[in-house]
Coordinates of C-alpha atoms in Angstrom, one line a residue:
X746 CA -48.7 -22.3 -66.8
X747 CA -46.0 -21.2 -69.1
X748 CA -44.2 -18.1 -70.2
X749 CA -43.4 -17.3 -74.2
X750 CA -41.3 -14.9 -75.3
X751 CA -42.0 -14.5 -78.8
X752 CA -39.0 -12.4 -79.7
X753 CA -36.7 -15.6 -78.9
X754 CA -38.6 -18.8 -80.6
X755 CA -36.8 -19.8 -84.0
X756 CA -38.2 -22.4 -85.5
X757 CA -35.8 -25.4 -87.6
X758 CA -37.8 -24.5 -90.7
X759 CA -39.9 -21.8 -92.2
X760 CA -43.5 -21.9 -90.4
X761 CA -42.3 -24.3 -87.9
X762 CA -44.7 -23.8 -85.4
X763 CA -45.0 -24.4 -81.3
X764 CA -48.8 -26.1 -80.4
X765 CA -49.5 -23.2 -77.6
X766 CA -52.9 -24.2 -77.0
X767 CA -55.8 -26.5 -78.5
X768 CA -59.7 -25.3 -77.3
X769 CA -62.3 -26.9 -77.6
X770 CA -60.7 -27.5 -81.8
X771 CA -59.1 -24.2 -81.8
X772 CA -55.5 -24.0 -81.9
X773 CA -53.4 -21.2 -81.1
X774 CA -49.4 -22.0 -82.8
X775 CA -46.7 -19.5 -82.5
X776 CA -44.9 -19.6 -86.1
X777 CA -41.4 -18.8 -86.9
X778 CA -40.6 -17.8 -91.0
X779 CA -38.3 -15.9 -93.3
X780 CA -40.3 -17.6 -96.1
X781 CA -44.2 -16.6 -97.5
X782 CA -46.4 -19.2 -97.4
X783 CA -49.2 -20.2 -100.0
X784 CA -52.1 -18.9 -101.3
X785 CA -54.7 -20.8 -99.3
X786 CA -58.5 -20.6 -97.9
X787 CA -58.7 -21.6 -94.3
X788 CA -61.5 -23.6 -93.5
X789 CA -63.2 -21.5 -90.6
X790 CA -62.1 -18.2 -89.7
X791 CA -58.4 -17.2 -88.9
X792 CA -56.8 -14.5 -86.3
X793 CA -53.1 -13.8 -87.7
X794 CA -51.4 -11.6 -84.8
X795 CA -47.5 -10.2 -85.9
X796 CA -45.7 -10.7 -82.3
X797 CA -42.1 -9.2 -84.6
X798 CA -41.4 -8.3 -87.8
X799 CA -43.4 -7.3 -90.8
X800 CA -45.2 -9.1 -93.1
X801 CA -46.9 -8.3 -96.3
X802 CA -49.9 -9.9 -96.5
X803 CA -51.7 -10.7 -99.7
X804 CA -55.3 -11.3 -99.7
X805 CA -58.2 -11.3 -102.4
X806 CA -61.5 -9.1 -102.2
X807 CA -64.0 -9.7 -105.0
X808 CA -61.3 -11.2 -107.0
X809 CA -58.6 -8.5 -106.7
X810 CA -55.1 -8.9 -105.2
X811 CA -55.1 -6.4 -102.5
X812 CA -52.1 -6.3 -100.0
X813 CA -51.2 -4.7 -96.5
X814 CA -48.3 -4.6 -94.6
X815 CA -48.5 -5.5 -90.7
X816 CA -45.8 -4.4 -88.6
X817 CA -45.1 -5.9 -84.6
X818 CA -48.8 -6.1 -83.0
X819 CA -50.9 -5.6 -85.9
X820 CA -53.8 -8.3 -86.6
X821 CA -55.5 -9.5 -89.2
X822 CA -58.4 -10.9 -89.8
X823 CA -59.5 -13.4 -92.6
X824 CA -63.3 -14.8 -92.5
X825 CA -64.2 -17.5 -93.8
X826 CA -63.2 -17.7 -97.3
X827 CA -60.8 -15.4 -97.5
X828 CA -57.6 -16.2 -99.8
X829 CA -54.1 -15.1 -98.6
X830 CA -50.9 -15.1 -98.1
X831 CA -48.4 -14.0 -95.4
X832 CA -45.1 -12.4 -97.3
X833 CA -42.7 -12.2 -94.0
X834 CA -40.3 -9.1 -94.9
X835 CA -37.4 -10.9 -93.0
X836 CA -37.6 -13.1 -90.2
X837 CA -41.5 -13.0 -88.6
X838 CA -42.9 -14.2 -85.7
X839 CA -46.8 -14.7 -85.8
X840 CA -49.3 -15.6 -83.6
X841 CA -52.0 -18.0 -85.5
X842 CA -55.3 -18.7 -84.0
X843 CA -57.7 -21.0 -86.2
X844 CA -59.5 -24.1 -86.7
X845 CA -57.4 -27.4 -85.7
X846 CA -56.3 -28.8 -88.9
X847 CA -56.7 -25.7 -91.3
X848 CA -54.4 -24.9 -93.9

């Protein structure tokens, strides 16, 4: 059993993560950044929960750069084959739940 209080986890480097939970190959990581990420394609399906902050997340439907911003609590939701990227607005704490080893 353990207690994590999101607000408080600062990681030594952007998208440091902490390994929360691994099921049956799915992982669940608590990441910590002030930095955006890369464009990428997970492999699998990917559940992207803001636990503070906001991020601007970039994403591409039908070949068009579309973009949304997520503020504390919202979710979303890339299927499989979906290319984004995160854009924290400041520091961001997010709650990643994916395939073990994707991107």
């Amino acid at each position: 059993m353990e207690i994590i209080r999101s607000k408080q986890f600062i990681a030594d480097r952007a998208w440091g993560a902490k390994d929360i939970a691994n099921m049956s190959g799915v992982t669940t990581r608590l990441h910590w950044t002030d930095e955006p990420y890369k464009w990428h394609v997970n492999d699998g399906e990917e559940v992207f929960a803001v636990m503070d902050g906001i991020v601007e997340m970039r994403y591409k439907e039908n070949g068009e750069v579309k973009s949304a911003i997520l503020n504390t609590g919202d979710i979303f939701f890339a299927s499989t084959g979906t290319e984004h990227v995160a854009h924290p607005q400041g520091p961001a704490r997010i709650l990643v739940i994916e395939r073990e080893g994707s991107v």
